[in-house]
Each structure stands twice: as structure tokens, then as C-alpha cells.
Amino acid sequence: MKYYAPKGLNDILPEEIPYWHAVEQQVRSIMSVYNYREIRTPIMEKTEVFARGVGEETDVVSKEMYTFDDKGGRSMTLRPENTASVVRAFLEHKVYGKEELSKWYYLGPMFRYESPQKGRSRQFHQYGAEAIGSDDPALDAELIALSVDLLKSLGLEDIGLTINSIGCPSDRENYLEELAEYLEPREDKLCVDCQTRLKTNPLRILDCKNETCQKVVQGGPIITDYLCSECRSHFDRVKSYLDEFDLEYNINPNLVRGLDYYTKTVYEVFSSDLGAQDALVGGGRYDELVELFGGDPTPAVGFAGGIERLVLLLQQLNESKYSPEGLDLYLATIDEQAKRIAVSLQRELRELNITTELDYLDKSLQGQLGYADRYDATYTAILGPREVEQNELTLRDMVTGEQVNVSLDNYKSEIKDRLDG
Ligand code: HAM
């Protein structure tokens, strides 16, 4: 074997596809019920869209981007996430002039140069939604409910919801001052990464997975104590809507998320069945991003979920509904004359949307019946010299084994009626 897919970029083989289809169909259906419309943005953007949108100091931008110069010498980046692209598209197409609230969703591949492990890859797929144009806390709650409803509708039960508010930039400025004052004398107790974060992005120390960092943080100031009255009231209202929906959540004041654009509400949905990479969905409000990109101040909120992790969980559920659909009919032939008839029967049956297959591997009748089983065919039509001579086919019910002769003059309606019945 000479060629392998690049590390962290995975093939999704046909046997896994039913899981992907189930997720994609459910995403489309729930998004439509919630009145979100699909947007498709390019797979790459000019690097500054992410550098500015997501934040230079974030891990995503500083360490994980696939960035290269195109042939015109422009720095391009494969999208590591889609919120920045969606906001870029919102402004580029002056959508703000056409509608007051844009509710959009997307599905597609994203790229981050991370070390691959279970549930984490370098090309991964997200579904997500962005609502641009309103600061109503009911919209935060709508998106949180949507994220949870989607996972529950796919049969996941053991999922947890964690929320927090990181306030507006001025709340954060006050908080960060206090946090730095608290952490600086304890710098030597922090991990090497957090010692750097202390200078570049101290907020991220709060959600460092390292146990000693966690211990240090526990005695420190709590961001929700620094919220201004507007941010506090916004958070209270988000919580009261979630209560209204009977959605259980816990509040984790150390949940800050890894992207710089967030303001006020942040949240994650996770599954304890996933191991280290347990976040299924992450999102929050980003009221400053449109302005950062040169637009008028426009509040917005959104989320994205990882499809690979979701598929892993669905595979653990291992439900039969994720098996590929079986064939309606396998056409087994015994000689060349029968095969010639079978190919034209197949053409006619396909026009009726009846799924069929025939033998391209020169198998014996026995071998062909084996394939009919493997394809989970509902019926097999057998055509041999006897059938050709009598202008009929032998139709075998693959469940009961019962066989009947069906005239080629009315085989289409016979087969269709049986399949429909
Ligand atoms: P994020 O938390 O970076 O947020 O990613 C969202 C989800 O994508 C994660 O919870 C996880 O399920 C999945 N994910 C992220 N990285 C990987 C990876 N390397 N391999 C597999 N799955 C991964 C965002 O991307 C924000 N744009 C979400 C958002 C939208 N916030 C507001 N609007």
C-alpha cells in the first residue's frame, strides 16, 4: 500500500453513511421547524477573516489553521469554523438592509490542525446555526433548545448542558484585572501553557484541563460576579426561558469557550459517553463580531456541533435504523438471453423508482441468490431459459421463500403492487 489519507483526514465509507444521512436529515428537518435557512459559504477564506474574527491569540488561529499562499500570493485559510465566514457573508451581501433578523444554518467540513484522537480529527464536520440581528435572550434560549432537541431526537439521552455568561467587554475588562491580580502571584503553580496564557489570554486559564490549574482557579474571582446589570438581567432571562422549556442545565462559571468573539451567553452540550473529547455542541452570543468586521453594531448568537462525535455515539446505540436500505428486487439471470431481457426490465423498473440490481460478476444462480440476500432484497426475479420461453419471470419472496410465476406482459404492476402492499 503506497498511499494513505493525510493524518487526521478520514474517509467516510459507505457503511457509515446511513449515520451521516440520519444526522444531516435531522439537522435539516429541525432547522426548518425552527425557521433557519441554509447558507453555504466557501471552504476557504482570506486568512484575516479568521485571524480577526476568531482572534489572533486563540489556539484555533495561532496553532491550528491550515494556511497557505495561493498562486496570487494571497494568504488563504481552510475554514476552522464557520461563524466568521457567515458574518463576512452577512456583511458582503448587505443582508442587514434586507431583513432585520437572519436565521441561518449550515453543514459542512471544517479544518483544524489538532492532534487526532477519538472524536477529534483535522478535517471534521459541523452543523451549526447563527441568528444575526437580535439581542433577545429568548433567541439564546431557542438555540440552546434547538441544540438539545436535535440530539434528543436522534435518540441520545445522556447529554448534559452547561451554560455561563462572560458578560460584555467592559465587564470582562474589570474581571480580567481581578483575575490577573489573583493569578500572578500563583503563576508558578500554573502549567506552562497557562503561564503563557496569563500574558496572552488569561480567560482561557479558567477552562484549562490541567488539574493543578483547576485547583488554582477554584479559589479565584468568578466572572458572573462581575456582570453589569444588563448582562446579569440577560443571563437571568436566558435561564428563565430554559426553565420554561424544562431544560436542565448547570452553570459553570469557568466555561469561557476557545474563540474570542463571545459576549454574554456561552454554552456547551456534552456527553459523558464520549471520553476526553466530550463536547458535542458549543456556542454562544457574539454581539461585537459584526461591528468588528466593519458593520453597524448587530447582536448575534449561534452554535455549532461536531458530526463525527455524534456519529460515534449513534454507532454505540447501534440501532438497526442505521442499516442501509435494502433493494426492492434482485434480477437473477441464468444465461445471456435472459440477461438481455433483464437489463431492459431493470431500465423500466428504475423508471418506477424500484431499486434493483443484477449480476455483473458472472455468478452462478446460487451466487446471485447470495447477493440478493446480501443486498437485503425484498424480492428476487429469476430469469432462465424456461422463463424466457414462457415469457415470464419467477418472482421469489425473499422472506417467505414463496415463488410465483409472473407474466412479462404485466410484471411491472405485479411487482409494484406487491412492493406497495
Ligand atoms: P467549537 O466549540 O470550536 O465552536 O466547535 C463546535 C463543535 O465542533 C465542538 O463542540 C465539537 O463537537 C466539534 N469540533 C471542534 N473541533 C473538532 C475536531 N477537531 N474534531 C471533531 N470535532 C470537532 C465553533 O466552532 C463555533 N463556531 C460555534 C459557534 C457558532 N459559536 C457561535 N456560533
CSV table of C-alpha atoms and ligand atoms in Angstrom, one decimal:
chain,number,residue,atom,x,y,z
A,1,MET,CA,0.0,0.0,0.0
A,2,LYS,CA,1.5,3.2,-1.1
A,3,TYR,CA,-1.0,6.0,-0.5
A,4,TYR,CA,-2.8,6.9,2.7
A,5,ALA,CA,-5.2,9.7,3.5
A,6,PRO,CA,-3.3,12.5,5.3
A,7,LYS,CA,-3.2,12.1,9.1
A,8,GLY,CA,-6.4,13.3,10.7
A,9,LEU,CA,-8.4,13.4,7.5
A,10,ASN,CA,-10.8,10.5,7.3
A,11,ASP,CA,-12.6,8.6,4.7
A,12,ILE,CA,-16.3,8.0,5.5
A,13,LEU,CA,-17.0,4.6,4.0
A,14,PRO,CA,-20.5,3.6,2.7
A,15,GLU,CA,-21.3,1.5,5.8
A,16,GLU,CA,-21.1,4.7,7.9
A,17,ILE,CA,-23.1,6.8,5.6
A,18,PRO,CA,-26.5,5.9,6.9
A,19,TYR,CA,-25.5,7.5,10.2
A,20,TRP,CA,-24.4,10.7,8.4
A,21,HIS,CA,-27.6,10.8,6.4
A,22,ALA,CA,-29.7,10.4,9.6
A,23,VAL,CA,-27.8,13.3,11.2
A,24,GLU,CA,-28.0,15.5,8.1
A,25,GLN,CA,-31.7,14.8,7.5
A,26,GLN,CA,-32.5,15.5,11.2
A,27,VAL,CA,-30.5,18.8,11.1
A,28,ARG,CA,-32.3,20.0,8.0
A,29,SER,CA,-35.7,19.0,9.4
A,30,ILE,CA,-35.2,20.6,12.8
A,31,MET,CA,-33.7,23.7,11.4
A,32,SER,CA,-36.7,24.1,9.1
A,33,VAL,CA,-39.1,23.7,12.1
A,34,TYR,CA,-37.2,26.4,13.9
A,35,ASN,CA,-37.2,28.6,10.7
A,36,TYR,CA,-33.5,28.6,10.0
A,37,ARG,CA,-32.5,28.8,6.3
A,38,GLU,CA,-29.4,27.2,4.9
A,39,ILE,CA,-26.3,29.2,3.9
A,40,ARG,CA,-23.3,27.7,2.1
A,41,THR,CA,-20.0,29.6,2.4
A,42,PRO,CA,-16.7,28.7,0.7
A,43,ILE,CA,-14.4,26.2,2.2
A,44,MET,CA,-11.6,28.7,2.4
A,45,GLU,CA,-11.4,32.4,3.2
A,46,LYS,CA,-8.8,35.1,3.2
A,47,THR,CA,-6.8,34.4,6.4
A,48,GLU,CA,-7.7,37.7,8.0
A,49,VAL,CA,-11.4,36.7,8.2
A,50,PHE,CA,-10.5,34.1,10.9
A,51,ALA,CA,-7.5,35.9,12.3
A,52,ARG,CA,-9.7,38.9,13.1
A,53,GLY,CA,-13.0,37.1,13.6
A,54,VAL,CA,-11.8,34.3,15.9
A,55,GLY,CA,-8.9,36.1,17.5
A,56,GLU,CA,-5.1,36.0,16.9
A,57,GLU,CA,-4.4,34.7,20.4
A,58,THR,CA,-6.8,31.7,20.3
A,59,ASP,CA,-5.4,28.2,19.8
A,60,VAL,CA,-7.5,27.9,16.7
A,61,VAL,CA,-5.8,30.8,15.0
A,62,SER,CA,-2.3,30.7,16.5
A,63,LYS,CA,-1.8,27.0,16.2
A,64,GLU,CA,-4.4,25.1,14.3
A,65,MET,CA,-5.1,26.8,11.0
A,66,TYR,CA,-4.3,25.3,7.5
A,67,THR,CA,-3.0,28.5,6.0
A,68,PHE,CA,-1.2,28.8,2.7
A,69,ASP,CA,-0.4,31.4,0.0
A,70,ASP,CA,-2.4,30.9,-3.2
A,71,LYS,CA,-0.8,31.4,-6.6
A,72,GLY,CA,-1.5,35.1,-6.4
A,73,GLY,CA,0.4,35.4,-3.2
A,74,ARG,CA,-2.7,35.9,-1.0
A,75,SER,CA,-2.8,34.2,2.3
A,76,MET,CA,-5.8,31.8,2.4
A,77,THR,CA,-7.1,29.5,5.2
A,78,LEU,CA,-9.2,26.4,5.1
A,79,ARG,CA,-12.1,27.4,7.4
A,80,PRO,CA,-11.5,26.2,11.0
A,81,GLU,CA,-15.1,27.2,11.9
A,82,ASN,CA,-18.0,28.9,10.1
A,83,THR,CA,-19.2,31.8,12.3
A,84,ALA,CA,-16.6,34.3,10.9
A,85,SER,CA,-17.4,33.3,7.3
A,86,VAL,CA,-21.2,33.6,7.9
A,87,VAL,CA,-20.7,37.1,9.4
A,88,ARG,CA,-18.4,38.0,6.4
A,89,ALA,CA,-21.2,36.8,4.0
A,90,PHE,CA,-23.9,38.7,6.0
A,91,LEU,CA,-22.0,41.9,5.5
A,92,GLU,CA,-20.7,41.3,2.0
A,93,HIS,CA,-24.3,40.7,0.7
A,94,LYS,CA,-25.7,43.6,2.8
A,95,VAL,CA,-28.3,41.3,4.3
A,96,TYR,CA,-28.8,43.8,7.1
A,97,GLY,CA,-30.6,46.0,4.6
A,98,LYS,CA,-32.9,43.2,3.5
A,99,GLU,CA,-34.0,41.6,6.7
A,100,GLU,CA,-33.9,42.6,10.4
A,101,LEU,CA,-33.2,39.1,11.7
A,102,SER,CA,-31.3,36.5,9.7
A,103,LYS,CA,-31.6,32.9,11.0
A,104,TRP,CA,-29.2,30.7,9.1
A,105,TYR,CA,-27.8,27.2,9.4
A,106,TYR,CA,-25.0,25.3,7.7
A,107,LEU,CA,-23.5,21.8,7.5
A,108,GLY,CA,-20.0,21.1,6.2
A,109,PRO,CA,-16.3,20.3,6.6
A,110,MET,CA,-14.0,22.4,8.8
A,111,PHE,CA,-10.2,22.1,9.3
A,112,ARG,CA,-8.1,22.4,12.3
A,113,TYR,CA,-4.5,21.2,12.7
A,114,GLU,CA,-5.0,19.4,16.0
A,115,SER,CA,-3.6,16.1,17.2
A,116,PRO,CA,-6.1,13.5,16.1
A,117,GLN,CA,-7.7,11.2,18.7
A,118,LYS,CA,-11.1,9.6,19.1
A,119,GLY,CA,-13.7,12.2,18.3
A,120,ARG,CA,-11.0,14.7,17.1
A,121,SER,CA,-9.8,15.0,13.6
A,122,ARG,CA,-8.2,17.6,11.3
A,123,GLN,CA,-11.0,17.6,8.9
A,124,PHE,CA,-14.2,17.3,10.7
A,125,HIS,CA,-17.8,18.3,10.0
A,126,GLN,CA,-20.1,20.7,11.8
A,127,TYR,CA,-23.7,21.5,11.7
A,128,GLY,CA,-24.5,25.0,13.1
A,129,ALA,CA,-26.9,27.9,13.3
A,130,GLU,CA,-26.4,31.6,13.5
A,131,ALA,CA,-29.1,34.2,14.3
A,132,ILE,CA,-27.9,37.7,13.4
A,133,GLY,CA,-29.9,40.8,14.3
A,134,SER,CA,-31.4,40.4,17.8
A,135,ASP,CA,-30.2,40.6,21.4
A,136,ASP,CA,-33.4,38.9,22.7
A,137,PRO,CA,-32.4,36.3,25.3
A,138,ALA,CA,-35.3,34.2,24.0
A,139,LEU,CA,-33.1,33.7,20.9
A,140,ASP,CA,-30.2,32.4,23.0
A,141,ALA,CA,-32.7,30.0,24.7
A,142,GLU,CA,-34.1,29.0,21.3
A,143,LEU,CA,-30.7,28.0,20.0
A,144,ILE,CA,-29.8,26.1,23.2
A,145,ALA,CA,-33.2,24.3,23.0
A,146,LEU,CA,-32.5,23.5,19.3
A,147,SER,CA,-29.1,22.0,20.1
A,148,VAL,CA,-30.5,19.8,22.8
A,149,ASP,CA,-33.7,18.8,20.9
A,150,LEU,CA,-31.7,17.8,17.9
A,151,LEU,CA,-29.5,15.4,19.9
A,152,LYS,CA,-32.5,14.0,21.8
A,153,SER,CA,-34.5,13.5,18.6
A,154,LEU,CA,-31.6,11.3,17.4
A,155,GLY,CA,-32.1,9.1,20.5
A,156,LEU,CA,-29.3,10.5,22.7
A,157,GLU,CA,-30.3,10.6,26.4
A,158,ASP,CA,-27.2,11.0,28.5
A,159,ILE,CA,-26.4,14.6,27.5
A,160,GLY,CA,-25.6,17.5,29.7
A,161,LEU,CA,-25.9,21.2,29.2
A,162,THR,CA,-23.6,23.7,30.7
A,163,ILE,CA,-24.1,27.5,30.5
A,164,ASN,CA,-22.4,30.6,31.6
A,165,SER,CA,-22.3,34.3,30.9
A,166,ILE,CA,-19.0,36.0,30.2
A,167,GLY,CA,-20.6,39.5,30.0
A,168,CYS,CA,-19.8,42.4,27.8
A,169,PRO,CA,-16.2,43.6,27.0
A,170,SER,CA,-16.2,46.1,29.9
A,171,ASP,CA,-17.4,43.5,32.4
A,172,ARG,CA,-14.6,41.3,31.2
A,173,GLU,CA,-12.0,44.1,31.5
A,174,ASN,CA,-12.9,44.5,35.1
A,175,TYR,CA,-12.9,40.8,35.7
A,176,LEU,CA,-9.6,40.2,33.9
A,177,GLU,CA,-7.9,42.8,36.1
A,178,GLU,CA,-9.0,41.0,39.2
A,179,LEU,CA,-8.2,37.6,37.7
A,180,ALA,CA,-4.7,38.7,36.8
A,181,GLU,CA,-4.2,40.1,40.3
A,182,TYR,CA,-5.2,36.8,41.7
A,183,LEU,CA,-3.2,34.6,39.3
A,184,GLU,CA,0.1,36.5,39.0
A,185,PRO,CA,1.3,35.6,42.5
A,186,ARG,CA,0.3,31.9,41.7
A,187,GLU,CA,2.0,31.8,38.3
A,188,ASP,CA,4.5,29.1,39.3
A,189,LYS,CA,1.6,26.8,40.1
A,190,LEU,CA,0.2,27.0,36.6
A,191,CYS,CA,1.1,24.7,33.7
A,192,VAL,CA,3.5,26.0,31.0
A,193,ASP,CA,0.6,26.8,28.6
A,194,CYS,CA,-1.3,28.7,31.3
A,195,GLN,CA,1.8,30.7,32.2
A,196,THR,CA,1.8,31.9,28.6
A,197,ARG,CA,-2.0,32.4,28.7
A,198,LEU,CA,-1.5,34.6,31.7
A,199,LYS,CA,0.1,37.1,29.3
A,200,THR,CA,-1.9,36.5,26.1
A,201,ASN,CA,-5.4,35.2,27.0
A,202,PRO,CA,-5.9,34.7,30.8
A,203,LEU,CA,-9.6,33.8,30.4
A,204,ARG,CA,-8.6,30.5,28.9
A,205,ILE,CA,-6.8,29.5,32.1
A,206,LEU,CA,-10.3,29.1,33.6
A,207,ASP,CA,-11.1,26.1,31.4
A,208,CYS,CA,-7.6,24.5,31.3
A,209,LYS,CA,-8.0,20.8,31.8
A,210,ASN,CA,-4.8,20.5,33.9
A,211,GLU,CA,-5.8,19.6,37.5
A,212,THR,CA,-3.4,21.9,39.3
A,213,CYS,CA,-4.6,24.9,37.2
A,214,GLN,CA,-8.1,23.9,38.0
A,215,LYS,CA,-7.3,24.0,41.7
A,216,VAL,CA,-5.6,27.4,41.4
A,217,VAL,CA,-8.6,28.8,39.5
A,218,GLN,CA,-11.1,27.5,42.1
A,219,GLY,CA,-10.1,30.0,44.7
A,220,GLY,CA,-10.2,32.9,42.3
A,221,PRO,CA,-12.7,35.5,41.3
A,222,ILE,CA,-15.9,34.4,39.4
A,223,ILE,CA,-16.9,36.1,36.2
A,224,THR,CA,-20.6,36.1,36.9
A,225,ASP,CA,-19.9,38.3,39.9
A,226,TYR,CA,-18.6,41.0,37.5
A,227,LEU,CA,-21.6,41.2,35.2
A,228,CYS,CA,-23.2,44.6,34.7
A,229,SER,CA,-26.9,44.9,35.3
A,230,GLU,CA,-27.8,44.5,31.6
A,231,CYS,CA,-25.7,41.3,31.2
A,232,ARG,CA,-26.9,40.0,34.5
A,233,SER,CA,-30.6,40.5,33.5
A,234,HIS,CA,-29.9,39.0,30.1
A,235,PHE,CA,-28.4,35.9,31.7
A,236,ASP,CA,-31.3,35.7,34.2
A,237,ARG,CA,-33.8,35.8,31.3
A,238,VAL,CA,-32.0,33.1,29.3
A,239,LYS,CA,-32.1,30.9,32.4
A,240,SER,CA,-35.8,31.6,33.0
A,241,TYR,CA,-36.6,30.6,29.4
A,242,LEU,CA,-34.6,27.4,29.8
A,243,ASP,CA,-36.7,26.7,33.0
A,244,GLU,CA,-39.8,27.4,31.0
A,245,PHE,CA,-38.7,24.8,28.5
A,246,ASP,CA,-37.9,22.4,31.3
A,247,LEU,CA,-34.4,22.1,30.0
A,248,GLU,CA,-31.9,21.0,32.7
A,249,TYR,CA,-28.6,22.8,32.8
A,250,ASN,CA,-25.8,23.5,35.1
A,251,ILE,CA,-23.9,26.8,35.4
A,252,ASN,CA,-20.2,26.6,35.2
A,253,PRO,CA,-18.5,30.0,35.8
A,254,ASN,CA,-15.3,28.6,34.3
A,255,LEU,CA,-16.9,27.9,30.9
A,256,VAL,CA,-15.4,30.6,28.6
A,257,ARG,CA,-15.0,28.8,25.2
A,258,GLY,CA,-12.0,29.0,23.0
A,259,LEU,CA,-12.9,31.6,20.5
A,260,ASP,CA,-12.6,35.3,21.2
A,261,TYR,CA,-15.8,36.7,19.8
A,262,TYR,CA,-18.2,35.6,22.6
A,263,THR,CA,-20.1,38.0,24.7
A,264,LYS,CA,-22.8,37.2,27.4
A,265,THR,CA,-24.2,33.7,27.0
A,266,VAL,CA,-21.9,30.8,26.3
A,267,TYR,CA,-22.9,27.1,26.4
A,268,GLU,CA,-21.8,23.6,25.7
A,269,VAL,CA,-23.7,20.4,25.3
A,270,PHE,CA,-21.7,17.3,26.2
A,271,SER,CA,-22.0,13.5,26.5
A,272,SER,CA,-20.4,11.5,29.3
A,273,ASP,CA,-20.2,8.6,26.8
A,274,LEU,CA,-17.6,10.3,24.7
A,275,GLY,CA,-14.4,10.3,26.8
A,276,ALA,CA,-12.0,13.2,26.6
A,277,GLN,CA,-13.5,14.9,23.6
A,278,ASP,CA,-16.9,15.2,25.2
A,279,ALA,CA,-18.3,18.4,23.7
A,280,LEU,CA,-21.0,17.7,21.1
A,281,VAL,CA,-22.1,21.3,20.7
A,282,GLY,CA,-20.6,24.7,21.6
A,283,GLY,CA,-22.0,28.1,21.1
A,284,GLY,CA,-23.0,31.5,22.5
A,285,ARG,CA,-23.7,35.1,21.8
A,286,TYR,CA,-21.3,37.3,19.8
A,287,ASP,CA,-22.7,40.8,19.9
A,288,GLU,CA,-19.5,42.5,18.8
A,289,LEU,CA,-18.4,40.5,15.8
A,290,VAL,CA,-20.4,42.2,13.1
A,291,GLU,CA,-19.0,45.6,14.2
A,292,LEU,CA,-15.5,44.1,14.4
A,293,PHE,CA,-15.9,43.3,10.7
A,294,GLY,CA,-16.9,46.9,9.9
A,295,GLY,CA,-20.7,46.6,10.1
A,296,ASP,CA,-23.1,48.5,12.3
A,297,PRO,CA,-23.4,47.1,15.9
A,298,THR,CA,-25.5,44.0,15.4
A,299,PRO,CA,-26.2,41.4,18.1
A,300,ALA,CA,-25.9,37.7,17.2
A,301,VAL,CA,-25.9,34.3,18.7
A,302,GLY,CA,-25.2,30.8,17.4
A,303,PHE,CA,-23.7,27.4,17.9
A,304,ALA,CA,-22.0,24.5,16.1
A,305,GLY,CA,-22.0,20.8,16.8
A,306,GLY,CA,-19.5,18.1,15.6
A,307,ILE,CA,-20.9,15.4,13.4
A,308,GLU,CA,-18.1,12.8,13.9
A,309,ARG,CA,-18.7,12.8,17.7
A,310,LEU,CA,-22.4,12.4,17.2
A,311,VAL,CA,-21.9,9.6,14.7
A,312,LEU,CA,-19.7,7.8,17.3
A,313,LEU,CA,-22.5,8.0,19.8
A,314,LEU,CA,-25.1,6.8,17.3
A,315,GLN,CA,-22.9,3.9,16.4
A,316,GLN,CA,-22.7,3.0,20.1
A,317,LEU,CA,-26.5,3.0,20.2
A,318,ASN,CA,-26.2,0.6,17.2
A,319,GLU,CA,-29.8,0.9,16.1
A,320,SER,CA,-31.0,-1.1,13.1
A,321,LYS,CA,-32.5,2.1,11.6
A,322,TYR,CA,-29.0,3.0,10.5
A,323,SER,CA,-28.7,0.0,8.2
A,324,PRO,CA,-28.6,0.8,4.5
A,325,GLU,CA,-31.9,0.5,2.8
A,326,GLY,CA,-32.4,-2.9,1.1
A,327,LEU,CA,-33.1,-3.5,-2.6
A,328,ASP,CA,-36.6,-3.9,-3.8
A,329,LEU,CA,-35.7,-6.5,-6.3
A,330,TYR,CA,-32.6,-8.5,-7.4
A,331,LEU,CA,-32.8,-9.8,-11.0
A,332,ALA,CA,-31.0,-13.1,-11.2
A,333,THR,CA,-30.3,-14.5,-14.7
A,334,ILE,CA,-29.2,-17.9,-16.0
A,335,ASP,CA,-27.9,-17.2,-19.5
A,336,GLU,CA,-27.1,-14.4,-21.9
A,337,GLN,CA,-30.6,-14.3,-23.5
A,338,ALA,CA,-32.2,-13.9,-20.0
A,339,LYS,CA,-29.6,-11.2,-19.1
A,340,ARG,CA,-30.6,-9.2,-22.2
A,341,ILE,CA,-34.2,-9.2,-21.1
A,342,ALA,CA,-33.2,-8.5,-17.5
A,343,VAL,CA,-31.3,-5.3,-18.4
A,344,SER,CA,-34.3,-3.8,-20.1
A,345,LEU,CA,-36.7,-4.9,-17.4
A,346,GLN,CA,-34.3,-3.2,-15.0
A,347,ARG,CA,-34.5,0.0,-17.0
A,348,GLU,CA,-38.3,0.0,-16.9
A,349,LEU,CA,-38.4,-0.7,-13.2
A,350,ARG,CA,-36.0,2.1,-12.4
A,351,GLU,CA,-38.4,4.5,-14.1
A,352,LEU,CA,-40.9,3.4,-11.4
A,353,ASN,CA,-38.3,4.2,-8.7
A,354,ILE,CA,-38.0,0.5,-7.9
A,355,THR,CA,-34.4,-0.2,-6.7
A,356,THR,CA,-32.9,-3.2,-8.5
A,357,GLU,CA,-29.6,-4.9,-9.0
A,358,LEU,CA,-28.3,-7.6,-11.3
A,359,ASP,CA,-25.3,-9.7,-11.8
A,360,TYR,CA,-22.1,-8.1,-13.2
A,361,LEU,CA,-19.7,-10.7,-11.9
A,362,ASP,CA,-20.8,-13.8,-13.9
A,363,LYS,CA,-22.0,-15.6,-10.8
A,364,SER,CA,-24.0,-18.8,-10.7
A,365,LEU,CA,-27.7,-18.7,-9.8
A,366,GLN,CA,-26.7,-19.8,-6.3
A,367,GLY,CA,-24.1,-17.0,-6.1
A,368,GLN,CA,-26.7,-14.5,-7.4
A,369,LEU,CA,-29.2,-15.5,-4.7
A,370,GLY,CA,-26.4,-15.0,-2.2
A,371,TYR,CA,-26.0,-11.4,-3.5
A,372,ALA,CA,-29.8,-10.9,-3.3
A,373,ASP,CA,-29.5,-11.8,0.4
A,374,ARG,CA,-26.5,-9.6,0.9
A,375,TYR,CA,-28.3,-6.7,-0.6
A,376,ASP,CA,-31.3,-7.4,1.6
A,377,ALA,CA,-33.6,-7.7,-1.4
A,378,THR,CA,-37.3,-7.9,-0.8
A,379,TYR,CA,-37.9,-10.0,-4.0
A,380,THR,CA,-35.7,-11.8,-6.5
A,381,ALA,CA,-36.8,-12.2,-10.1
A,382,ILE,CA,-35.3,-15.3,-11.7
A,383,LEU,CA,-35.0,-15.4,-15.5
A,384,GLY,CA,-33.7,-18.6,-17.2
A,385,PRO,CA,-34.4,-20.4,-20.5
A,386,ARG,CA,-37.7,-21.7,-19.2
A,387,GLU,CA,-38.9,-18.3,-18.2
A,388,VAL,CA,-37.7,-16.7,-21.4
A,389,GLU,CA,-39.6,-19.4,-23.4
A,390,GLN,CA,-42.8,-18.8,-21.5
A,391,ASN,CA,-42.5,-15.0,-21.5
A,392,GLU,CA,-42.5,-14.8,-17.7
A,393,LEU,CA,-40.3,-14.5,-14.7
A,394,THR,CA,-40.2,-16.4,-11.4
A,395,LEU,CA,-40.7,-14.0,-8.5
A,396,ARG,CA,-39.4,-15.1,-5.2
A,397,ASP,CA,-40.3,-13.5,-1.9
A,398,MET,CA,-37.0,-13.4,0.0
A,399,VAL,CA,-38.6,-13.5,3.4
A,400,THR,CA,-41.1,-16.4,3.0
A,401,GLY,CA,-39.3,-18.2,0.1
A,402,GLU,CA,-42.6,-18.4,-1.8
A,403,GLN,CA,-42.3,-18.3,-5.6
A,404,VAL,CA,-44.9,-17.3,-8.2
A,405,ASN,CA,-44.7,-17.0,-12.0
A,406,VAL,CA,-45.4,-13.5,-13.3
A,407,SER,CA,-46.0,-12.8,-17.0
A,408,LEU,CA,-43.7,-10.3,-18.6
A,409,ASP,CA,-46.8,-8.6,-20.0
A,410,ASN,CA,-47.8,-7.2,-16.6
A,411,TYR,CA,-44.7,-7.8,-14.5
A,412,LYS,CA,-44.4,-4.0,-13.6
A,413,SER,CA,-47.8,-3.7,-12.0
A,414,GLU,CA,-47.4,-7.1,-10.3
A,415,ILE,CA,-44.1,-6.2,-8.7
A,416,LYS,CA,-45.2,-2.6,-7.9
A,417,ASP,CA,-48.4,-3.8,-6.2
A,418,ARG,CA,-46.6,-6.4,-4.1
A,419,LEU,CA,-44.0,-3.8,-3.0
A,420,ASP,CA,-46.7,-1.3,-2.2
A,421,GLY,CA,-48.9,-3.8,-0.5
B,1,HAM,P1,-16.3,25.0,18.7
B,1,HAM,O1,-16.6,24.7,20.1
B,1,HAM,O2,-14.9,25.3,18.3
B,1,HAM,O3,-17.3,26.2,18.2
B,1,HAM,O4,-16.7,23.8,17.8
B,1,HAM,C1,-18.1,23.3,17.9
B,1,HAM,C2,-18.1,21.8,17.9
B,1,HAM,O5,-17.3,21.2,16.8
B,1,HAM,C3,-17.4,21.1,19.1
B,1,HAM,O6,-18.2,21.1,20.2
B,1,HAM,C4,-17.1,19.7,18.6
B,1,HAM,O7,-18.2,18.9,18.7
B,1,HAM,C5,-16.8,20.0,17.1
B,1,HAM,N1,-15.3,20.0,16.9
B,1,HAM,C6,-14.5,21.1,17.1
B,1,HAM,N2,-13.2,20.7,16.7
B,1,HAM,C7,-13.3,19.4,16.3
B,1,HAM,C8,-12.3,18.5,15.8
B,1,HAM,N3,-11.0,18.8,15.7
B,1,HAM,N4,-12.7,17.2,15.5
B,1,HAM,C9,-14.0,16.9,15.7
B,1,HAM,N5,-15.0,17.7,16.1
B,1,HAM,C10,-14.6,19.0,16.4
B,1,HAM,C11,-17.3,26.7,17.0
B,1,HAM,O8,-16.8,26.3,16.0
B,1,HAM,C12,-18.1,28.0,16.9
B,1,HAM,N6,-18.1,28.5,15.5
B,1,HAM,C13,-19.5,27.7,17.4
B,1,HAM,C14,-20.4,28.9,17.3
B,1,HAM,C15,-21.3,29.2,16.3
B,1,HAM,N7,-20.5,29.8,18.2
B,1,HAM,C16,-21.3,30.8,17.8
B,1,HAM,N8,-21.8,30.4,16.6
